[in-house]
Amino acid sequence: MAPNPERAGSAASLRAMERILAARGLQAVPEAIDDDSPEENPGHRQWHRRARAEYALGRWSAATPPRYRDADASLPEVRAWADRALTDNAAAGALLLTGQTGTGKTHEAYGALRMIAAGGPDRYELIAVNSADMYGRLRPSQVMGAAERELRRLSEVQYLLLDDLGTAKASEWVEEVTYRLINYRYNHCLPTVITSNLPARDESGPDLTDFVGARVASRLAEMVTSLVPMIGSDRRRGGRAA
Ligand SMILES: Nc1ncnc2c1ncn2[C@@H]1O[C@H](COP(=O)(O)OP(=O)(O)OP(=O)(O)O)[C@@H](O)[C@H]1O
Ligand SMILES: [Mg+2]
C-alpha cells in the first residue's frame, strides 16, 4: 500500500513536538480515548488504542458472567492497581480482595479487569475462574493430560482472576496445585486478581496462609502489591447486617 503523506507528515510533526517537549524536560501526556477521536483515521494513535480497547472489552465480556457485566471498580486502591497494570503489566503483581460474603469483592475484581481492557492495552487475555470450579477441573480426569493442559492454560494466561480462593477443603493436593499455579505466575510476573473470604493474616483464626500453605503464602506476600480488605454488610441482603 502506498504511504499516506498526510499521515506520515502528522506523525513526523508529533515526533518533533515530543522532541521539543523532551528538551524542556516535559513529557507528552498520553491522550485519553474520547469520542471525538478520528475514527476514520487508522494511522492515528487514538484509533489504535480505541481498536485495542474494543477488542479487549470484547474479551472481558466473554470472560465475565452476566451478573458482573456492569461491574465498575469503585475503590480508589483497586482503580490504582488497574492503572498500574495498564502502565506496566509486569510490575502490577497481584490484587488481593478479602472480606466477608457479599461485600463486593468479585464486583471490584471484574471492575478492575474491565478498567484495564477499557484502557486499550497492547495485549489482553483473561481467564476468570471460581477456585472451587478450578480444583474440580484440575482433578486428574479420564482424558489423558486434560488437567495438566488446564493448569498450563491458567498458569500462562496474561490476566487471571481467581475468585473465592480458600473455599475448597484444604488438602495436600489442593496445596500442591495452588503452589504450581501461583509459583508459575510469580516467576513470570503475571498480573493476578484474587478474592477470598479468608483474611490475608489472622493470628486468632483461619487465614489464607493456613489454606494455601507457607510456600504459596510467601510468594503471595511478595506478589500482592495491593491488599484490599473489604468491609460492610452483605449487599445481597440490601446492605442489611447479615
Ligand atoms: N460497588 C457496587 N455497586 C453495585 N453493586 C455492587 C457493588 N459491589 C457489589 N455489588 C453487588 O452486590 C452483590 C454482592 O457482590 P459480590 O458478588 O461482588 O460480593 P462478594 O464479596 O464477592 O461475595 P462472596 O464472598 O459471597 O463471593 C452482587 O449482586 C454485586 O453485583
Ligand atoms: Mg465473590
GROMACS .gro file of C-alpha atoms and ligand atoms in nm:
model
  274
    1MET     CA    1   0.000   0.000   0.000
    2ALA     CA    2   0.132   0.346  -0.088
    3PRO     CA    3   0.230   0.551   0.221
    4ASN     CA    4  -0.012   0.829   0.309
    5PRO     CA    5   0.196   1.151   0.300
    6GLU     CA    6  -0.056   1.335   0.519
    7ARG     CA    7  -0.033   1.073   0.796
    8ALA     CA    8   0.344   1.048   0.767
    9GLY     CA    9   0.354   1.428   0.799
   10SER     CA   10   0.142   1.437   1.112
   11ALA     CA   11   0.346   1.155   1.271
   12ALA     CA   12   0.666   1.350   1.197
   13SER     CA   13   0.525   1.669   1.348
   14LEU     CA   14   0.410   1.472   1.655
   15ARG     CA   15   0.762   1.333   1.699
   16ALA     CA   16   0.906   1.682   1.654
   17MET     CA   17   0.672   1.815   1.922
   18GLU     CA   18   0.772   1.531   2.156
   19ARG     CA   19   1.143   1.619   2.099
   20ILE     CA   20   1.077   1.985   2.182
   21LEU     CA   21   0.888   1.888   2.498
   22ALA     CA   22   1.161   1.640   2.597
   23ALA     CA   23   1.429   1.911   2.552
   24ARG     CA   24   1.235   2.121   2.803
   25GLY     CA   25   1.210   1.826   3.043
   26LEU     CA   26   0.841   1.778   2.965
   27GLN     CA   27   0.664   1.468   2.851
   28ALA     CA   28   0.373   1.436   2.613
   29VAL     CA   29   0.072   1.325   2.819
   30PRO     CA   30  -0.095   1.012   2.676
   31GLU     CA   31  -0.419   1.106   2.512
   32ALA     CA   32  -0.743   0.990   2.671
   33ILE     CA   33  -0.975   0.799   2.444
   34ASP     CA   34  -1.252   1.045   2.370
   35ASP     CA   35  -1.548   1.022   2.145
   36ASP     CA   36  -1.420   1.285   1.904
   37SER     CA   37  -1.108   1.090   1.811
   38PRO     CA   38  -1.067   1.042   1.436
   39GLU     CA   39  -1.232   0.705   1.384
   40GLU     CA   40  -1.176   0.724   1.011
   41ASN     CA   41  -0.803   0.752   1.052
   42PRO     CA   42  -0.628   0.419   1.111
   43GLY     CA   43  -0.291   0.599   1.115
   44HIS     CA   44  -0.384   0.786   1.432
   45ARG     CA   45  -0.260   0.658   1.770
   46GLN     CA   46  -0.603   0.715   1.922
   47TRP     CA   47  -0.756   0.497   1.653
   48HIS     CA   48  -0.526   0.211   1.750
   49ARG     CA   49  -0.597   0.250   2.119
   50ARG     CA   50  -0.967   0.254   2.055
   51ALA     CA   51  -0.942  -0.057   1.839
   52ARG     CA   52  -0.738  -0.233   2.111
   53ALA     CA   53  -0.990  -0.128   2.378
   54GLU     CA   54  -1.281  -0.261   2.172
   55TYR     CA   55  -1.105  -0.592   2.127
   56ALA     CA   56  -1.007  -0.615   2.496
   57LEU     CA   57  -1.356  -0.522   2.617
   58GLY     CA   58  -1.494  -0.798   2.393
   59ARG     CA   59  -1.262  -1.046   2.562
   60TRP     CA   60  -1.352  -0.906   2.905
   61SER     CA   61  -1.724  -0.955   2.849
   62ALA     CA   62  -1.669  -1.305   2.709
   63ALA     CA   63  -1.488  -1.398   3.032
   64THR     CA   64  -1.737  -1.223   3.261
   65PRO     CA   65  -2.061  -1.383   3.383
   66PRO     CA   66  -2.377  -1.175   3.319
   67ARG     CA   67  -2.413  -1.067   3.683
   68TYR     CA   68  -2.087  -0.873   3.670
   69ARG     CA   69  -2.110  -0.726   3.318
   70ASP     CA   70  -2.189  -0.383   3.465
   71ALA     CA   71  -1.916  -0.406   3.728
   72ASP     CA   72  -1.715  -0.090   3.777
   73ALA     CA   73  -1.425  -0.070   4.018
   74SER     CA   74  -1.523   0.194   4.272
   75LEU     CA   75  -1.247   0.171   4.532
   76PRO     CA   76  -0.952   0.405   4.471
   77GLU     CA   77  -0.692   0.138   4.562
   78VAL     CA   78  -0.850  -0.108   4.317
   79ARG     CA   79  -0.857   0.156   4.042
   80ALA     CA   80  -0.495   0.244   4.120
   81TRP     CA   81  -0.393  -0.121   4.079
   82ALA     CA   82  -0.569  -0.136   3.741
   83ASP     CA   83  -0.392   0.183   3.634
   84ARG     CA   84  -0.057   0.035   3.730
   85ALA     CA   85  -0.133  -0.287   3.540
   86LEU     CA   86  -0.214  -0.078   3.235
   87THR     CA   87   0.112   0.117   3.261
   88ASP     CA   88   0.342  -0.172   3.344
   89ASN     CA   89   0.191  -0.516   3.325
   90ALA     CA   90   0.493  -0.697   3.469
   91ALA     CA   91   0.512  -0.472   3.775
   92ALA     CA   92   0.141  -0.496   3.862
   93GLY     CA   93   0.172  -0.816   4.067
   94ALA     CA   94  -0.143  -0.930   4.239
   95LEU     CA   95  -0.452  -0.756   4.368
   96LEU     CA   96  -0.597  -0.937   4.671
   97LEU     CA   97  -0.950  -0.854   4.782
   98THR     CA   98  -1.056  -1.006   5.111
   99GLY     CA   99  -1.371  -0.975   5.319
  100GLN     CA  100  -1.694  -1.134   5.421
  101THR     CA  101  -1.957  -1.259   5.185
  102GLY     CA  102  -2.144  -1.002   4.979
  103THR     CA  103  -1.906  -0.711   5.042
  104GLY     CA  104  -1.840  -0.667   4.669
  105LYS     CA  105  -1.504  -0.841   4.614
  106THR     CA  106  -1.597  -1.015   4.291
  107HIS     CA  107  -1.762  -0.697   4.162
  108GLU     CA  108  -1.444  -0.493   4.225
  109ALA     CA  109  -1.228  -0.769   4.073
  110TYR     CA  110  -1.422  -0.773   3.744
  111GLY     CA  111  -1.434  -0.393   3.755
  112ALA     CA  112  -1.053  -0.373   3.777
  113LEU     CA  113  -1.009  -0.607   3.480
  114ARG     CA  114  -1.265  -0.411   3.281
  115MET     CA  115  -1.077  -0.088   3.353
  116ILE     CA  116  -0.759  -0.240   3.213
  117ALA     CA  117  -0.945  -0.351   2.899
  118ALA     CA  118  -1.100  -0.007   2.851
  119GLY     CA  119  -0.753   0.149   2.861
  120GLY     CA  120  -0.665  -0.027   2.533
  121PRO     CA  121  -0.370  -0.241   2.648
  122ASP     CA  122  -0.130  -0.387   2.392
  123ARG     CA  123  -0.243  -0.739   2.478
  124TYR     CA  124  -0.544  -0.869   2.664
  125GLU     CA  125  -0.623  -1.226   2.757
  126LEU     CA  126  -0.833  -1.307   3.059
  127ILE     CA  127  -0.949  -1.619   3.236
  128ALA     CA  128  -1.181  -1.576   3.532
  129VAL     CA  129  -1.241  -1.882   3.741
  130ASN     CA  130  -1.403  -1.966   4.069
  131SER     CA  131  -1.142  -2.156   4.270
  132ALA     CA  132  -1.379  -2.441   4.365
  133ASP     CA  133  -1.455  -2.493   3.992
  134MET     CA  134  -1.086  -2.472   3.916
  135TYR     CA  135  -0.994  -2.751   4.160
  136GLY     CA  136  -1.280  -2.955   4.011
  137ARG     CA  137  -1.134  -2.913   3.661
  138LEU     CA  138  -0.782  -2.989   3.774
  139ARG     CA  139  -0.861  -3.325   3.931
  140PRO     CA  140  -0.692  -3.598   3.727
  141SER     CA  141  -0.952  -3.700   3.470
  142GLN     CA  142  -1.007  -3.988   3.232
  143VAL     CA  143  -0.894  -3.768   2.945
  144MET     CA  144  -0.517  -3.800   2.920
  145GLY     CA  145  -0.340  -3.480   3.008
  146ALA     CA  146  -0.659  -3.266   3.029
  147ALA     CA  147  -0.589  -3.148   3.383
  148GLU     CA  148  -0.227  -3.065   3.301
  149ARG     CA  149  -0.337  -2.867   2.996
  150GLU     CA  150  -0.590  -2.676   3.206
  151LEU     CA  151  -0.327  -2.596   3.468
  152ARG     CA  152  -0.097  -2.468   3.196
  153ARG     CA  153  -0.375  -2.251   3.050
  154LEU     CA  154  -0.448  -2.093   3.389
  155SER     CA  155  -0.079  -2.052   3.471
  156GLU     CA  156   0.013  -1.882   3.143
  157VAL     CA  157  -0.286  -1.658   3.073
  158GLN     CA  158  -0.200  -1.292   3.085
  159TYR     CA  159  -0.467  -1.193   3.341
  160LEU     CA  160  -0.613  -1.444   3.581
  161LEU     CA  161  -0.900  -1.382   3.820
  162LEU     CA  162  -0.901  -1.646   4.089
  163ASP     CA  163  -1.231  -1.592   4.264
  164ASP     CA  164  -1.310  -1.723   4.613
  165LEU     CA  165  -0.974  -1.873   4.698
  166GLY     CA  166  -0.996  -2.068   5.023
  167THR     CA  167  -1.346  -2.209   4.993
  168ALA     CA  168  -1.234  -2.561   4.891
  169LYS     CA  169  -1.138  -2.806   5.160
  170ALA     CA  170  -0.767  -2.770   5.230
  171SER     CA  171  -0.564  -3.079   5.146
  172GLU     CA  172  -0.214  -3.168   5.031
  173TRP     CA  173  -0.339  -3.196   4.674
  174VAL     CA  174  -0.509  -2.852   4.684
  175GLU     CA  175  -0.190  -2.705   4.828
  176GLU     CA  176   0.025  -2.858   4.555
  177VAL     CA  177  -0.200  -2.742   4.270
  178THR     CA  178  -0.220  -2.393   4.418
  179TYR     CA  179   0.157  -2.392   4.455
  180ARG     CA  180   0.216  -2.487   4.092
  181LEU     CA  181  -0.027  -2.221   3.968
  182ILE     CA  182   0.093  -1.937   4.190
  183ASN     CA  183   0.459  -2.028   4.154
  184TYR     CA  184   0.433  -2.005   3.773
  185ARG     CA  185   0.255  -1.671   3.785
  186TYR     CA  186   0.500  -1.543   4.044
  187ASN     CA  187   0.804  -1.649   3.839
  188HIS     CA  188   0.665  -1.495   3.521
  189CYS     CA  189   0.537  -1.173   3.686
  190LEU     CA  190   0.184  -1.224   3.555
  191PRO     CA  191  -0.092  -0.997   3.692
  192THR     CA  192  -0.336  -1.191   3.907
  193VAL     CA  193  -0.653  -1.086   4.086
  194ILE     CA  194  -0.755  -1.296   4.385
  195THR     CA  195  -1.062  -1.271   4.605
  196SER     CA  196  -1.108  -1.457   4.931
  197ASN     CA  197  -1.340  -1.474   5.227
  198LEU     CA  198  -1.039  -1.552   5.441
  199PRO     CA  199  -0.828  -1.267   5.578
  200ALA     CA  200  -0.471  -1.250   5.449
  201ARG     CA  201  -0.346  -1.292   5.807
  202ASP     CA  202  -0.527  -1.368   6.130
  203GLU     CA  203  -0.343  -1.489   6.439
  204SER     CA  204  -0.661  -1.591   6.613
  205GLY     CA  205  -0.845  -1.778   6.337
  206PRO     CA  206  -0.818  -1.936   5.992
  207ASP     CA  207  -0.642  -1.723   5.733
  208LEU     CA  208  -0.525  -1.755   5.374
  209THR     CA  209  -0.183  -1.885   5.482
  210ASP     CA  210  -0.347  -2.181   5.656
  211PHE     CA  211  -0.526  -2.263   5.332
  212VAL     CA  212  -0.252  -2.217   5.072
  213GLY     CA  213   0.046  -2.325   5.284
  214ALA     CA  214   0.361  -2.136   5.377
  215ARG     CA  215   0.535  -2.153   5.036
  216VAL     CA  216   0.240  -2.006   4.846
  217ALA     CA  217   0.181  -1.751   5.122
  218SER     CA  218   0.542  -1.637   5.093
  219ARG     CA  219   0.509  -1.585   4.717
  220LEU     CA  220   0.175  -1.409   4.760
  221ALA     CA  221   0.329  -1.178   5.018
  222GLU     CA  222   0.570  -1.055   4.750
  223MET     CA  223   0.327  -1.068   4.459
  224VAL     CA  224   0.043  -0.878   4.623
  225THR     CA  225   0.100  -0.511   4.553
  226SER     CA  226  -0.247  -0.414   4.667
  227LEU     CA  227  -0.427  -0.581   4.956
  228VAL     CA  228  -0.782  -0.454   4.992
  229PRO     CA  229  -0.979  -0.577   5.293
  230MET     CA  230  -1.343  -0.502   5.214
  231ILE     CA  231  -1.579  -0.421   5.494
  232GLY     CA  232  -1.952  -0.368   5.519
  233SER     CA  233  -2.258  -0.582   5.529
  234ASP     CA  234  -2.391  -0.826   5.271
  235ARG     CA  235  -2.502  -0.630   4.965
  236ARG     CA  236  -2.713  -0.924   4.855
  237ARG     CA  237  -2.934  -0.860   5.155
  238GLY     CA  238  -2.973  -0.500   5.056
  239GLY     CA  239  -2.688  -0.388   5.281
  240ARG     CA  240  -2.863  -0.507   5.599
  241ALA     CA  241  -2.638  -0.675   5.853
  242ALA     CA  242  -2.609  -1.047   5.781
  243LIG     N1  243  -1.996  -0.126   4.406
  243LIG     C1  244  -2.108  -0.195   4.375
  243LIG     N2  245  -2.208  -0.135   4.313
  243LIG     C2  246  -2.321  -0.201   4.281
  243LIG     N3  247  -2.343  -0.330   4.312
  243LIG     C3  248  -2.247  -0.396   4.376
  243LIG     C4  249  -2.124  -0.333   4.411
  243LIG     N4  250  -2.046  -0.421   4.474
  243LIG     C5  251  -2.117  -0.536   4.477
  243LIG     N5  252  -2.237  -0.521   4.418
  243LIG     C6  253  -2.341  -0.623   4.406
  243LIG     O1  254  -2.357  -0.683   4.535
  243LIG     C7  255  -2.368  -0.824   4.524
  243LIG     C8  256  -2.255  -0.892   4.601
  243LIG     O2  257  -2.130  -0.854   4.543
  243LIG     P1  258  -2.014  -0.960   4.514
  243LIG     O3  259  -2.069  -1.080   4.448
  243LIG     O4  260  -1.906  -0.887   4.447
  243LIG     O5  261  -1.972  -0.995   4.665
  243LIG     P2  262  -1.851  -1.086   4.717
  243LIG     O6  263  -1.778  -1.008   4.819
  243LIG     O7  264  -1.775  -1.138   4.602
  243LIG     O8  265  -1.929  -1.205   4.791
  243LIG     P3  266  -1.883  -1.358   4.815
  243LIG     O9  267  -1.773  -1.356   4.917
  243LIG    O10  268  -2.005  -1.425   4.869
  243LIG    O11  269  -1.839  -1.414   4.684
  243LIG     C9  270  -2.371  -0.856   4.376
  243LIG    O12  271  -2.504  -0.860   4.330
  243LIG    C10  272  -2.299  -0.737   4.314
  243LIG    O13  273  -2.338  -0.717   4.181
  244MG      MG  274  -1.747  -1.330   4.524
   0.00000   0.00000   0.00000
